[in-house]
Coordinates of C-alpha atoms and ligand atoms in Angstrom, one line a residue:
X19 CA 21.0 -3.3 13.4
X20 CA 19.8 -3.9 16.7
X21 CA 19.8 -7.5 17.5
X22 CA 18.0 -9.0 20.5
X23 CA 16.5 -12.8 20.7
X24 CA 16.5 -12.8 24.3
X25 CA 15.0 -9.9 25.6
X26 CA 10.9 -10.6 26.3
X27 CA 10.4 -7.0 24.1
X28 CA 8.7 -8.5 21.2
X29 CA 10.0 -6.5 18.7
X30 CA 9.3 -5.7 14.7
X31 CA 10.3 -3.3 12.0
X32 CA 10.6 -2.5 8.7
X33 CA 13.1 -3.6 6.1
X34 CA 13.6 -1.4 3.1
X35 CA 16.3 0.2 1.1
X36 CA 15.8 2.9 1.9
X37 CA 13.9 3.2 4.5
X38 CA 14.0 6.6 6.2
X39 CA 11.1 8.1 4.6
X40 CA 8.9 5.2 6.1
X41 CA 6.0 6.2 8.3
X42 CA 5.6 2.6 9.5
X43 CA 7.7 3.1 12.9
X44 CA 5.0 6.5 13.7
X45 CA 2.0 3.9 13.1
X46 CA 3.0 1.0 14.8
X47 CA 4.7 2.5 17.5
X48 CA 1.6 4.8 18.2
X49 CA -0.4 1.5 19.0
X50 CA 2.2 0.0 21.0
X51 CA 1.7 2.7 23.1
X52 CA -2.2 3.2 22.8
X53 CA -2.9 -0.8 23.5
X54 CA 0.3 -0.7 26.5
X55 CA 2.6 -3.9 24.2
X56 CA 5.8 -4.4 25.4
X57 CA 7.1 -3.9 22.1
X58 CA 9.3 -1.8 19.4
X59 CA 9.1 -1.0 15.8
X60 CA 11.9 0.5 14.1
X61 CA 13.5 0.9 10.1
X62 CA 16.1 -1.3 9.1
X63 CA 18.1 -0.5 5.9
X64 CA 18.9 -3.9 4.1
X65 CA 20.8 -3.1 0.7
X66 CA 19.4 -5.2 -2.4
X67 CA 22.3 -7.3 -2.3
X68 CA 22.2 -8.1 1.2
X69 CA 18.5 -9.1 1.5
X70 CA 18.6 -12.9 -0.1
X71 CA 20.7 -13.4 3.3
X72 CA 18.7 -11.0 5.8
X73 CA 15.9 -13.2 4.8
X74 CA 17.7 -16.5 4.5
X75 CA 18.6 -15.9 8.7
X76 CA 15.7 -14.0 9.6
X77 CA 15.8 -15.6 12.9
X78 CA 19.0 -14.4 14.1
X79 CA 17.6 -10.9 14.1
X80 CA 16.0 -10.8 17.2
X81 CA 12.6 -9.6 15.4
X82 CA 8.8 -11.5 15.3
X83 CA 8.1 -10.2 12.1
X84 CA 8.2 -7.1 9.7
X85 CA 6.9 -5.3 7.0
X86 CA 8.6 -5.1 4.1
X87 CA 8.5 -2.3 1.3
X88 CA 10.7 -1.2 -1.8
X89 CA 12.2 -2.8 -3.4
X90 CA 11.9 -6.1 -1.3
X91 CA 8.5 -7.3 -1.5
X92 CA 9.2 -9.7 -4.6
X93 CA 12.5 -11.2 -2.8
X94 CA 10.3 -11.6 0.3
X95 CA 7.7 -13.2 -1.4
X96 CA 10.2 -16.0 -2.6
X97 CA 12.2 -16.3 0.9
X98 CA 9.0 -17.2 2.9
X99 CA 7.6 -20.6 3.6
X100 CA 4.3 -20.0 3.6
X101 CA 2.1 -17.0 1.6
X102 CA -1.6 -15.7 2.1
X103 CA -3.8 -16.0 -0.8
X104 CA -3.1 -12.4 -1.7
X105 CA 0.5 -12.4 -1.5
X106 CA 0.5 -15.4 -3.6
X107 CA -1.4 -14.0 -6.6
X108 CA 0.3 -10.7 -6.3
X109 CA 3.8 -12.6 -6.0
X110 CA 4.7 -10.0 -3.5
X111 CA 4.6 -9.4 0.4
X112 CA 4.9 -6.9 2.2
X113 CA 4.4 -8.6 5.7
X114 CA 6.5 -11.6 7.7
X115 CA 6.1 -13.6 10.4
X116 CA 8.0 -16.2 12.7
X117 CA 6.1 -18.9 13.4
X118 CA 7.8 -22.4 14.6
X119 CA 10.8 -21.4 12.3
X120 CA 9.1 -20.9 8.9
X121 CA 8.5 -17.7 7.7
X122 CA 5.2 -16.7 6.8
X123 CA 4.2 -14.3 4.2
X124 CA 1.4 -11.9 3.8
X125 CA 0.1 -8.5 1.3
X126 CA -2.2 -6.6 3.2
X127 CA -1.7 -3.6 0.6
X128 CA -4.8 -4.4 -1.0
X129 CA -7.1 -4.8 1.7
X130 CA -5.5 -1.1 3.3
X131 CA -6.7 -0.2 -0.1
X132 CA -10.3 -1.2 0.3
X133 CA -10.2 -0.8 4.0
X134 CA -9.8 2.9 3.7
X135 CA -12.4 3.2 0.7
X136 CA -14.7 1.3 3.3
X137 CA -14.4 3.8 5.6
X138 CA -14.0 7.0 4.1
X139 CA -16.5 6.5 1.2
X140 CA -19.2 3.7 2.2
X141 CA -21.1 2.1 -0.7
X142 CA -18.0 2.8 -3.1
X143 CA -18.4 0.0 -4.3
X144 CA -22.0 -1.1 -4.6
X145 CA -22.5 -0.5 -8.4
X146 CA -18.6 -1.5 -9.6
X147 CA -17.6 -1.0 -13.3
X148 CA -15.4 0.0 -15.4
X149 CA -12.0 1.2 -13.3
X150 CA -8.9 3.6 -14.4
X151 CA -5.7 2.5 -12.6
X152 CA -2.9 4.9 -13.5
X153 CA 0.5 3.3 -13.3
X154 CA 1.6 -0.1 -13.0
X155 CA 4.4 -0.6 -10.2
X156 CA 3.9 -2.3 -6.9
X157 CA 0.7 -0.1 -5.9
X158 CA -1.1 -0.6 -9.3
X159 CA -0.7 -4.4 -8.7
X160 CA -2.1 -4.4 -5.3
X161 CA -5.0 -2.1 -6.3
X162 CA -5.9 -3.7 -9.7
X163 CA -6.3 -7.2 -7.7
X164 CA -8.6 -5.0 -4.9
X165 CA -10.8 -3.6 -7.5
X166 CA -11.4 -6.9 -9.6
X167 CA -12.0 -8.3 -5.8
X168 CA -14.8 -6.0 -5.4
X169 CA -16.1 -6.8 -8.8
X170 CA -14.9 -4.0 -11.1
X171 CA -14.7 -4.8 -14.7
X172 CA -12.6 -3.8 -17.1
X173 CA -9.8 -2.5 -14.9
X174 CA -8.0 0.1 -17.5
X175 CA -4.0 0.0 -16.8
X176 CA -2.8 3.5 -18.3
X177 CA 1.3 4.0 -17.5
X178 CA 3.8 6.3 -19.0
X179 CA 5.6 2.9 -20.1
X180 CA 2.9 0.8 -22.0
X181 CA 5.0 -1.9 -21.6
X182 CA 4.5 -2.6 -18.1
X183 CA 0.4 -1.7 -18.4
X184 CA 0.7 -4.7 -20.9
X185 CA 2.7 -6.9 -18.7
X186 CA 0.7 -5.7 -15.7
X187 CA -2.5 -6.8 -18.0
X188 CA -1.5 -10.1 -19.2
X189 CA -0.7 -10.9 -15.2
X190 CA -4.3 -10.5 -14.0
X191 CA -5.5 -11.6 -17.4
X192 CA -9.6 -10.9 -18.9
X193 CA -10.9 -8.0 -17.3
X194 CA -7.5 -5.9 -17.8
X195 CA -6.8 -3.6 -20.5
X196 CA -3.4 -1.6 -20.8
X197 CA -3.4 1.8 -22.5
X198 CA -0.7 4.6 -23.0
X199 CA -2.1 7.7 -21.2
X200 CA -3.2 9.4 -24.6
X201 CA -6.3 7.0 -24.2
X202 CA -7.8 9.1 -20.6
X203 CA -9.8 11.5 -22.3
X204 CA -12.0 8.6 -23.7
X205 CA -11.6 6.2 -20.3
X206 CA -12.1 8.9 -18.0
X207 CA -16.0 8.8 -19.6
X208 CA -17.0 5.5 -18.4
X209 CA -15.1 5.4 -15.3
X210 CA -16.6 4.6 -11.7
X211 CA -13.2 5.2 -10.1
X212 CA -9.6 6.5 -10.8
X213 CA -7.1 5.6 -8.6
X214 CA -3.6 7.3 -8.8
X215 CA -0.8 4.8 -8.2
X216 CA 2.0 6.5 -9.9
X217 CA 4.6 8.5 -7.7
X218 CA 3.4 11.8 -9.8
X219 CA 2.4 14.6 -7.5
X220 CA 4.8 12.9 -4.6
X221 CA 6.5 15.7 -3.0
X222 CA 9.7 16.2 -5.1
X223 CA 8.0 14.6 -8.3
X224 CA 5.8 16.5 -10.9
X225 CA 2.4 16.7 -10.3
X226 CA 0.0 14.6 -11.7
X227 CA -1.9 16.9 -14.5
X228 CA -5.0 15.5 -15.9
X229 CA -8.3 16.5 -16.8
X230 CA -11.1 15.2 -14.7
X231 CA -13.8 16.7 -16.9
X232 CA -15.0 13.5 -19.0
X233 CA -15.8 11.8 -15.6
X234 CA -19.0 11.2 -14.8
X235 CA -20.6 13.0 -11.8
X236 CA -20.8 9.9 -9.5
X237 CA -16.8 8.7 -10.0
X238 CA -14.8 8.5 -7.1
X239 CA -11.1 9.2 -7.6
X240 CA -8.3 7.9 -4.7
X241 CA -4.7 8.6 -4.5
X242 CA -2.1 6.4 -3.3
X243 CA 0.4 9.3 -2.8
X244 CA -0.1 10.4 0.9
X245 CA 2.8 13.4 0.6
X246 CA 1.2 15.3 0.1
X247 CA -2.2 15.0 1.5
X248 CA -4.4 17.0 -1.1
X249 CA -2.4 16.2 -4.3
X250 CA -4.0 17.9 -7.4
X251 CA -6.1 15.3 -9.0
X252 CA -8.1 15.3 -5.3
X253 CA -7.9 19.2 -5.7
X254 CA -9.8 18.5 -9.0
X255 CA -11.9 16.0 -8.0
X256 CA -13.3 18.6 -5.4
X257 CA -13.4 21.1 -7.3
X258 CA -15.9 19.0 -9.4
X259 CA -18.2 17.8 -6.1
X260 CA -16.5 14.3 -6.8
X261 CA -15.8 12.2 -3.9
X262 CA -11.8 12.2 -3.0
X263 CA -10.2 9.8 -0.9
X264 CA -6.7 10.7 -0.5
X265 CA -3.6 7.8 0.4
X266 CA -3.1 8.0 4.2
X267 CA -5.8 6.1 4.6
X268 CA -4.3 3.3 2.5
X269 CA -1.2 3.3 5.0
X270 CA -2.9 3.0 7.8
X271 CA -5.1 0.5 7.2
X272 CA -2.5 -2.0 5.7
X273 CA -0.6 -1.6 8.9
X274 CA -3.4 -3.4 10.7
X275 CA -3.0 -6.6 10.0
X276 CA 0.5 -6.8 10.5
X277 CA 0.2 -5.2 13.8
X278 CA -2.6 -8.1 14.7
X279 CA -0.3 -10.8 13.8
X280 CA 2.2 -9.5 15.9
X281 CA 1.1 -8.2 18.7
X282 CA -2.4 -10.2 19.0
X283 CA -4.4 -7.2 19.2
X284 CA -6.3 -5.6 16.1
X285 CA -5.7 -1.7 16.2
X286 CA -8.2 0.6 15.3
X287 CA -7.7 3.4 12.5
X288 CA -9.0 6.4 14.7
X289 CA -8.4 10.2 14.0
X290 CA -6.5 10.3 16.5
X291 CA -4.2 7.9 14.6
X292 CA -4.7 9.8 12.0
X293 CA -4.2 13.0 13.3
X294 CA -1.1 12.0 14.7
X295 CA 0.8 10.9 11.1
X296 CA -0.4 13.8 9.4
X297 CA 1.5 15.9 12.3
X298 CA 4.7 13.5 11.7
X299 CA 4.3 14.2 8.1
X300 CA 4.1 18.0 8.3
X301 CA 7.7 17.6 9.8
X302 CA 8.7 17.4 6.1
X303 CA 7.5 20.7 5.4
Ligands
NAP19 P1 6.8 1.9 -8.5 O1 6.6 0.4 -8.5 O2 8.1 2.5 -8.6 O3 5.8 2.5 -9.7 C1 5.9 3.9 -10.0 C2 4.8 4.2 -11.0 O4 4.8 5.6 -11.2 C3 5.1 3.5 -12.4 O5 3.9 3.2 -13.0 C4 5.8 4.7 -13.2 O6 5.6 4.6 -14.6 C5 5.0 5.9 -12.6 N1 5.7 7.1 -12.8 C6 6.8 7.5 -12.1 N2 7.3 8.7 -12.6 C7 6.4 9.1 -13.6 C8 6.4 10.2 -14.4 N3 7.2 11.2 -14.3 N4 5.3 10.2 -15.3 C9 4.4 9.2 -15.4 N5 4.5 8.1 -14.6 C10 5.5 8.1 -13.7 O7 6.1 2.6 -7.2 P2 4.9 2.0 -6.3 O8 5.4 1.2 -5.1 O9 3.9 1.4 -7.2 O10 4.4 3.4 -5.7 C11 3.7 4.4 -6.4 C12 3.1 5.5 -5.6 O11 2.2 4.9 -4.7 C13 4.2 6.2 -4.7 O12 3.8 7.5 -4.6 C14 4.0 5.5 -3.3 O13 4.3 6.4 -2.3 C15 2.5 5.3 -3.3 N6 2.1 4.2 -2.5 C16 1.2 4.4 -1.5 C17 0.8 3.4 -0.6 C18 -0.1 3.7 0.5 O14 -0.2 2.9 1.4 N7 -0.8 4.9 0.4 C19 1.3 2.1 -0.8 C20 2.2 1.9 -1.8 C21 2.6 2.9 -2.7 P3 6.7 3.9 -15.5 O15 6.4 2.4 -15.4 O16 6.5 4.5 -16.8 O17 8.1 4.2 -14.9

């Protein structure tokens, strides 16, 4: 990896394994050039059993911070000094920081989660109820802890393996309730908002197939997949005059943040920005 400490380029990245698929470097590096930083953003592939020690020298690597995404956020969460608020309860960062030698820790996953629902559907929130996450990786727990933020209660957990929408559920504690997905049909009725946060209806998975009839006509339903844009359950969701926020959104609003705590400037998530990942992702047929 490229190594630099004394060049006056402040530079950053992203550490993953892997990491190619990562549409950090396109976000980042867009607002380098928009707000005219003498900076650079690029992947870095650190192998699960070379992280501990990435993390354990992260000064030697010539960067001011990073981001951080699968499968490192829980192993970046325990190699920092310091943690936000967020990252703490979530036990999981996804953002680091130099400062004076310690490494700071941050999640901005969950506030790219309501930042984009802020934008894209104002007053989403105004009237929060019950909630239907489906899936409980990494996403679901970032996205449980922004709905129960904004007041949502009970947040449903519904996962293939039940096991982890328990264990997900007895993290957060009262307000959580973990189902197998036979029990949609009867959640789907009550719910203000479903949020997709498995990896169905990725490009390359199976899509995700579910009936969106027992929702009521003023649920909104979000994705977190962003590849591709209009996955079917926002297909459905139009189909049915819902509102449909898709997961682009999501990305670029947690990249803010990061980029502020870098770079000293906090970017703005035009269309233009916007605009410009969605060409990037088309790339990928
Ligand atoms: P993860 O920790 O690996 O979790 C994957 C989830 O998907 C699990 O709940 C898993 O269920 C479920 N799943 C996978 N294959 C399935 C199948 N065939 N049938 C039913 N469920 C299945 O991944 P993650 O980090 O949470 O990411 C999940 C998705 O969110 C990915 O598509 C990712 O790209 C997206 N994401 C988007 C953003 C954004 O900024 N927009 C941020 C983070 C993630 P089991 O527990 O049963 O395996």
């Amino acid at each position: 990896m490229t190594t630099d400490a004394k060049t006056a380029l402040l530079r950053a990245g992203i550490i993953g394994w892997p990491v190619g698929h990562s549409r950090s470097p396109v976000i980042h590096s867009y607002w380098i050039a928009r707000y005219g930083i003498d900076g650079a953003y690029d992947r870095y592939g650190v192998p699960p059993d070379q992280i501990e020690a990435f993390l354990g020298r992260f000064s030697d690597h010539g960067l001011i911070g990073c981001n951080v995404t699968l499968p490192h956020k829980q192993a970046a969460f325990a190699a920092c000094d310091d943690v936000d608020e967020v990252g703490r309860t979530l036990e999981a960062v996804n953002t680091l920081w130099l400062d004076e030698g310690r490494l700071h820790g941050a999640n901005t996953d969950a506030y790219g989660f309501l930042a984009n629902l802020d934008q894209a559907a104002k007053g989403w929130d105004k009237n929060p109820g019950a909630a239907v996450v489906l899936g409980a990786g990494g996403a679901a727990r970032a996205i449980v802890w922004a709905l129960f933020s904004r007041g949502f209660d009970p947040v449903h957990i519904v996962n293939r393996t039940v096991e982890k929408a328990e264990s997900l559920a007895a993290f957060f504690g009262t307000g959580t309730r973990a189902h197998a997905w036979d029990a949609l049909p009867g959640l789907l009725q009550t719910a203000n908002i479903v949020v997709n946060s498995t990896s169905l209806g990725m490009a390359g998975n199976p899509p995700l197939e579910i009936d969106l009839a027992p929702l009521p006509e003023t649920s909104l339903v979000a994705d977190a997949v962003y590849v591709p844009l209009e996955t079917s359950i926002l297909k459905a969701a139009r189909a049915r005059d819902l509102v449909a926020v898709d997961g682009l959104g999501m990305l670029l609003h947690q990249a803010v943040p990061s980029f502020a705590k870098w770079f000293g400037k906090v970017p703005e998530v035009t269309d233009e920005l916007r605009a410009h990942v969605v060409a990037d992702l088309s790339k990928d047929g």
